[in-house]
């Protein structure tokens, strides 16, 4: 190891996190940035690697929707056939600089945000938020869903791309996150402030876009104004870009990714590079929409835990008193306890993102896998809850814990790699 | 039928769970119950208690295991409800704390950057490791935990000494730092008498008497019971004496010790002859015959306190502090009734009783200990019910009346018993109202004997002060109204019990002689850390039992609560890996 101690290595990693400079620079079809998507029928998915037959309902539903959207199949049956026959290659989003919410299913022609981390010169991608209700990420694939995806491909994506190109340098995401965290967002369960800031920043450019018809303009603004969680996917791409920049330091025990595929929870730590350490996922606990209950909940799924890895989301519960009830926590004092607990497993605090409701302490910075194992405090993740059947969609929201077995396995492997055991 | 419930990831400290166990055991229809964390050691205790089940194997160190023996399966829902309620009430009462709660040393130091002291009450097998971390952070360390190997104690104390720090303990039950009671301690006026003691209730008895005599205590530094044994060499006591010598507000130094190793004792006494302040010493089991130079030697704890108070007040020191009328009226004993049964919650109080009774029997004053029996002669017994023998998986008798109630039953049934001799220790940590808790058993024993035509005498002392959290006067009154002979000190209580069975301690008149010059010169200077400890109110990282924060916050100390759990949930493999990844 080229550092004198684990603490020193970890410090180097978190300095890259706090020193990052993420900018939203473009929206492009996924295939423009991810060449793997042009090599036959390929789908990206959330979490560590998984086979079709092991996927839970929502992810399978998303695959069917993606096949319909890409025109690989005309009917649900055809799509299913194709997937079951193994005609589609699956790659984890994380393996191609991307992240995806819930099922995380991303195909060649879906538009993705491009976030550039200028401190390290790397990029990360994430598909756009589709709003709530019947949406692909929760496994819905009705006509309404496919039509919305097509609209995003044909209208929303190109419009935002053009608008972003009119900005000087893209949108400075650290600034937007810093503002929104003081306005009660934690960037996983609540993004309403950040989404508004995004709308505020981008609208002057959207209205300057040439060759856009009036209806499309109205639809774009209406969609952005209606979609409270629009910024979530930008926050995810931001977190991914920042953490991928930081894990260029290939030493230390800082957690550099957390994600779930509905079956396994996977983490990466800085010292172990691309290797995943997995354990069976937990099922989120929380509040359910009328008519649904805990029995309907799909096991934990999605790459969105990248926000917690970055130090926001559940880790910054205290920043968002407004959602503490929604995610099942018992109120402000429980949110405070949660964030204080999370600080026990983090190395430092990110002074870029100070939280007023936490006496202006910075958000959590750098989950140390050693501290997770030492204390048994598992990182908390704020999450939407998908129905376990494909196509039903979101049925609630709550919290879930990252299983400590992942962290134990990672530390053991790292100790072996360093020749310590 | 045995039923098991394992509550995953529900950690509570052992005292809480013992109290909860007691509460569950009172449910009608529950034959037996035990609630503990699922550690390997605790599983053995379940086995011993005949409460082992297959399901128990699934419990891990951070899981709460509830095992209940009941004939009625439906009782289990009631049990579970009561457990949930207990835990919930606790979380409500936990709300609104004026201190932070943390789970790691890192956070503890951030929460209280100028902490001076770590108060450690984790299970014994982990105590050395946590104490070491505290020392590495530059903290003085008060180790309440017991069962620490002596090699660890020696290593920690040497390390602390090198760093200018003090290790109080292990098995240090009591302390007072600048008016702040620590762990099991009485609320005592601040004053000019500084104490270093290798005994818990010894310190409590001496400080409580000093308070009641109108004087006060600057600090009472506990050393742990083995400090004056050979391998440790009184490292803490000697550093404590130096600290008090250098502490301006301390005018008199009191040293309290259990029987020491001879070499170590001589070293300590030599140091005491080198200090500039008057000193009062008591080495339990030694019957001194004179005062030497600046060192006044006491036989009993009460005498220790009285000499210190007279020194503080500038009074002349008497040759004998044990004059007094200890006769009891109307003793009316049957011929069979010849013996004293001393049933103690305080270890040092038990030892003192044993010394005095043994002395009165003409058997000398040396202390023995066999299964907690510090005296077992001619039917007389003195038993320390706080001994490890009686506290495995059970709360200490200062907290819980159960074990002592059982011994009272037995003593009452024994037709040889003339006197039951008891101690009631008040102060932080102790039971809220032990008088009421024990009276039913005492009254039952007395009336049982009465029905068999015997008059059973009960003599008790109450160790406490007017400012203790319990009501000192009310405790005495409750006992007196129930016909118990209540004395102010353990010394008086023992002598009264002896008088009832017609025995008497022969006291000596002590002359004051000049001291021999110490064999060597001692360095009396102290570190700046030690100065900081004695010249400031303590700022405490409380590692373990949360109830210890009460006295600290109540008396102006600052505290951060460290909710300690075993590293990696007690997973040995991960613990080793963590130690390697530094």
PDB file of C-alpha atoms in Angstrom, chain B residues 337-468:
ATOM      1  CA  UNK B 337     -29.255 -18.282  70.175  1.00  0.00           C
ATOM      2  CA  UNK B 338     -25.553 -17.521  70.167  1.00  0.00           C
ATOM      3  CA  UNK B 339     -24.673 -16.376  66.700  1.00  0.00           C
ATOM      4  CA  UNK B 340     -24.550 -13.304  64.483  1.00  0.00           C
ATOM      5  CA  UNK B 341     -25.516 -13.574  60.824  1.00  0.00           C
ATOM      6  CA  UNK B 342     -24.019 -10.672  58.931  1.00  0.00           C
ATOM      7  CA  UNK B 343     -25.681 -10.383  55.523  1.00  0.00           C
ATOM      8  CA  UNK B 344     -23.987  -7.597  53.596  1.00  0.00           C
ATOM      9  CA  UNK B 345     -24.420  -5.840  50.298  1.00  0.00           C
ATOM     10  CA  UNK B 346     -21.172  -3.908  50.721  1.00  0.00           C
ATOM     11  CA  UNK B 347     -17.944  -5.901  50.441  1.00  0.00           C
ATOM     12  CA  UNK B 348     -15.801  -3.687  52.643  1.00  0.00           C
ATOM     13  CA  UNK B 349     -18.577  -3.315  55.201  1.00  0.00           C
ATOM     14  CA  UNK B 350     -18.733  -7.116  55.334  1.00  0.00           C
ATOM     15  CA  UNK B 351     -14.957  -7.277  55.800  1.00  0.00           C
ATOM     16  CA  UNK B 352     -15.098  -4.728  58.593  1.00  0.00           C
ATOM     17  CA  UNK B 353     -17.805  -6.737  60.336  1.00  0.00           C
ATOM     18  CA  UNK B 354     -15.766  -9.907  59.939  1.00  0.00           C
ATOM     19  CA  UNK B 355     -12.684  -8.228  61.384  1.00  0.00           C
ATOM     20  CA  UNK B 356     -14.520  -6.913  64.438  1.00  0.00           C
ATOM     21  CA  UNK B 357     -16.390 -10.155  65.163  1.00  0.00           C
ATOM     22  CA  UNK B 358     -13.265 -12.233  64.688  1.00  0.00           C
ATOM     23  CA  UNK B 359     -11.378  -9.847  66.964  1.00  0.00           C
ATOM     24  CA  UNK B 360     -14.111 -10.065  69.627  1.00  0.00           C
ATOM     25  CA  UNK B 361     -13.964 -13.862  69.386  1.00  0.00           C
ATOM     26  CA  UNK B 362     -10.245 -13.598  70.104  1.00  0.00           C
ATOM     27  CA  UNK B 363      -9.360 -15.004  66.691  1.00  0.00           C
ATOM     28  CA  UNK B 364      -7.362 -12.039  65.429  1.00  0.00           C
ATOM     29  CA  UNK B 365      -8.324  -9.604  62.762  1.00  0.00           C
ATOM     30  CA  UNK B 366      -7.159 -11.214  59.506  1.00  0.00           C
ATOM     31  CA  UNK B 367      -9.702 -11.454  56.657  1.00  0.00           C
ATOM     32  CA  UNK B 368     -10.468 -14.637  54.788  1.00  0.00           C
ATOM     33  CA  UNK B 369     -12.922 -15.236  51.975  1.00  0.00           C
ATOM     34  CA  UNK B 370     -14.541 -18.523  51.069  1.00  0.00           C
ATOM     35  CA  UNK B 371     -17.373 -18.322  48.535  1.00  0.00           C
ATOM     36  CA  UNK B 372     -18.188 -14.840  49.710  1.00  0.00           C
ATOM     37  CA  UNK B 373     -18.103 -15.852  53.381  1.00  0.00           C
ATOM     38  CA  UNK B 374     -15.637 -13.445  54.958  1.00  0.00           C
ATOM     39  CA  UNK B 375     -16.342 -15.020  58.342  1.00  0.00           C
ATOM     40  CA  UNK B 376     -17.579 -18.494  59.203  1.00  0.00           C
ATOM     41  CA  UNK B 377     -16.737 -19.297  62.814  1.00  0.00           C
ATOM     42  CA  UNK B 378     -18.683 -21.090  65.565  1.00  0.00           C
ATOM     43  CA  UNK B 379     -21.945 -20.484  63.716  1.00  0.00           C
ATOM     44  CA  UNK B 380     -21.230 -16.800  63.197  1.00  0.00           C
ATOM     45  CA  UNK B 381     -21.243 -15.847  59.566  1.00  0.00           C
ATOM     46  CA  UNK B 382     -20.537 -12.713  57.630  1.00  0.00           C
ATOM     47  CA  UNK B 383     -21.264 -13.015  53.937  1.00  0.00           C
ATOM     48  CA  UNK B 384     -20.550 -10.540  51.165  1.00  0.00           C
ATOM     49  CA  UNK B 385     -23.544 -10.987  48.889  1.00  0.00           C
ATOM     50  CA  UNK B 386     -21.928  -8.724  46.319  1.00  0.00           C
ATOM     51  CA  UNK B 387     -19.230 -11.363  45.784  1.00  0.00           C
ATOM     52  CA  UNK B 388     -18.962 -12.806  42.254  1.00  0.00           C
ATOM     53  CA  UNK B 389     -20.364 -16.026  43.659  1.00  0.00           C
ATOM     54  CA  UNK B 390     -23.778 -14.397  44.113  1.00  0.00           C
ATOM     55  CA  UNK B 391     -23.849 -11.933  41.233  1.00  0.00           C
ATOM     56  CA  UNK B 392     -23.487 -14.244  38.212  1.00  0.00           C
ATOM     57  CA  UNK B 393     -26.463 -13.267  36.092  1.00  0.00           C
ATOM     58  CA  UNK B 394     -28.067 -11.486  39.031  1.00  0.00           C
ATOM     59  CA  UNK B 395     -28.057  -7.830  39.966  1.00  0.00           C
ATOM     60  CA  UNK B 396     -25.863  -6.657  42.815  1.00  0.00           C
ATOM     61  CA  UNK B 397     -27.555  -6.783  46.244  1.00  0.00           C
ATOM     62  CA  UNK B 398     -27.327  -2.982  46.442  1.00  0.00           C
ATOM     63  CA  UNK B 399     -29.749  -2.894  43.504  1.00  0.00           C
ATOM     64  CA  UNK B 400     -31.833  -5.973  44.059  1.00  0.00           C
ATOM     65  CA  UNK B 401     -33.113  -7.420  47.363  1.00  0.00           C
ATOM     66  CA  UNK B 402     -33.702 -10.970  46.172  1.00  0.00           C
ATOM     67  CA  UNK B 403     -30.514 -12.784  47.209  1.00  0.00           C
ATOM     68  CA  UNK B 404     -30.375 -11.092  50.581  1.00  0.00           C
ATOM     69  CA  UNK B 405     -34.052 -11.862  51.215  1.00  0.00           C
ATOM     70  CA  UNK B 406     -33.252 -15.528  50.739  1.00  0.00           C
ATOM     71  CA  UNK B 407     -30.359 -15.385  53.223  1.00  0.00           C
ATOM     72  CA  UNK B 408     -32.562 -13.546  55.724  1.00  0.00           C
ATOM     73  CA  UNK B 409     -35.112 -16.363  55.451  1.00  0.00           C
ATOM     74  CA  UNK B 410     -32.443 -18.939  56.190  1.00  0.00           C
ATOM     75  CA  UNK B 411     -30.964 -16.963  59.070  1.00  0.00           C
ATOM     76  CA  UNK B 412     -34.418 -16.531  60.607  1.00  0.00           C
ATOM     77  CA  UNK B 413     -35.083 -20.246  60.445  1.00  0.00           C
ATOM     78  CA  UNK B 414     -31.769 -21.060  62.126  1.00  0.00           C
ATOM     79  CA  UNK B 415     -32.437 -21.463  65.837  1.00  0.00           C
ATOM     80  CA  UNK B 416     -28.843 -20.473  66.638  1.00  0.00           C
ATOM     81  CA  UNK B 417     -29.363 -16.998  65.210  1.00  0.00           C
ATOM     82  CA  UNK B 418     -29.456 -14.226  67.785  1.00  0.00           C
ATOM     83  CA  UNK B 419     -28.786 -11.260  65.524  1.00  0.00           C
ATOM     84  CA  UNK B 420     -29.153 -10.533  61.845  1.00  0.00           C
ATOM     85  CA  UNK B 421     -26.722  -7.777  60.927  1.00  0.00           C
ATOM     86  CA  UNK B 422     -27.399  -5.760  57.798  1.00  0.00           C
ATOM     87  CA  UNK B 423     -26.102  -2.803  55.826  1.00  0.00           C
ATOM     88  CA  UNK B 424     -28.191  -0.388  53.770  1.00  0.00           C
ATOM     89  CA  UNK B 425     -26.036   1.480  51.293  1.00  0.00           C
ATOM     90  CA  UNK B 426     -27.623   4.558  49.761  1.00  0.00           C
ATOM     91  CA  UNK B 427     -26.291   6.858  47.078  1.00  0.00           C
ATOM     92  CA  UNK B 428     -26.280   6.871  43.290  1.00  0.00           C
ATOM     93  CA  UNK B 429     -26.510   3.428  41.725  1.00  0.00           C
ATOM     94  CA  UNK B 430     -28.235   1.837  44.723  1.00  0.00           C
ATOM     95  CA  UNK B 431     -31.881   0.764  45.047  1.00  0.00           C
ATOM     96  CA  UNK B 432     -34.402   3.598  45.464  1.00  0.00           C
ATOM     97  CA  UNK B 433     -35.869   2.199  48.665  1.00  0.00           C
ATOM     98  CA  UNK B 434     -34.054  -0.871  49.925  1.00  0.00           C
ATOM     99  CA  UNK B 435     -35.618  -0.527  53.391  1.00  0.00           C
ATOM    100  CA  UNK B 436     -39.089  -1.164  51.980  1.00  0.00           C
ATOM    101  CA  UNK B 437     -37.770  -3.843  49.645  1.00  0.00           C
ATOM    102  CA  UNK B 438     -36.207  -5.896  52.453  1.00  0.00           C
ATOM    103  CA  UNK B 439     -38.668  -5.235  55.295  1.00  0.00           C
ATOM    104  CA  UNK B 440     -41.150  -7.952  54.288  1.00  0.00           C
ATOM    105  CA  UNK B 441     -38.422 -10.598  54.483  1.00  0.00           C
ATOM    106  CA  UNK B 442     -37.060  -9.200  57.734  1.00  0.00           C
ATOM    107  CA  UNK B 443     -40.513  -9.116  59.327  1.00  0.00           C
ATOM    108  CA  UNK B 444     -41.250 -12.601  58.104  1.00  0.00           C
ATOM    109  CA  UNK B 445     -38.018 -13.913  59.638  1.00  0.00           C
ATOM    110  CA  UNK B 446     -38.686 -12.131  62.949  1.00  0.00           C
ATOM    111  CA  UNK B 447     -42.245 -13.401  63.217  1.00  0.00           C
ATOM    112  CA  UNK B 448     -41.204 -16.909  62.208  1.00  0.00           C
ATOM    113  CA  UNK B 449     -38.661 -16.934  65.057  1.00  0.00           C
ATOM    114  CA  UNK B 450     -41.238 -15.381  67.376  1.00  0.00           C
ATOM    115  CA  UNK B 451     -43.701 -18.172  66.579  1.00  0.00           C
ATOM    116  CA  UNK B 452     -41.036 -20.638  67.612  1.00  0.00           C
ATOM    117  CA  UNK B 453     -40.508 -18.756  70.840  1.00  0.00           C
ATOM    118  CA  UNK B 454     -37.338 -16.925  69.882  1.00  0.00           C
ATOM    119  CA  UNK B 455     -36.626 -13.204  69.867  1.00  0.00           C
ATOM    120  CA  UNK B 456     -34.672 -12.424  66.751  1.00  0.00           C
ATOM    121  CA  UNK B 457     -32.715  -9.165  66.807  1.00  0.00           C
ATOM    122  CA  UNK B 458     -31.987  -7.213  63.675  1.00  0.00           C
ATOM    123  CA  UNK B 459     -29.267  -4.559  63.661  1.00  0.00           C
ATOM    124  CA  UNK B 460     -28.623  -2.367  60.674  1.00  0.00           C
ATOM    125  CA  UNK B 461     -26.539   0.599  59.638  1.00  0.00           C
ATOM    126  CA  UNK B 462     -27.483   3.013  56.908  1.00  0.00           C
ATOM    127  CA  UNK B 463     -24.613   4.340  54.818  1.00  0.00           C
ATOM    128  CA  UNK B 464     -25.854   7.556  53.308  1.00  0.00           C
ATOM    129  CA  UNK B 465     -26.176  11.325  53.498  1.00  0.00           C
ATOM    130  CA  UNK B 466     -29.003  13.835  53.698  1.00  0.00           C
ATOM    131  CA  UNK B 467     -28.367  14.800  50.083  1.00  0.00           C
ATOM    132  CA  UNK B 468     -28.397  11.293  48.614  1.00  0.00           C
TER     133      UNK B 468
END
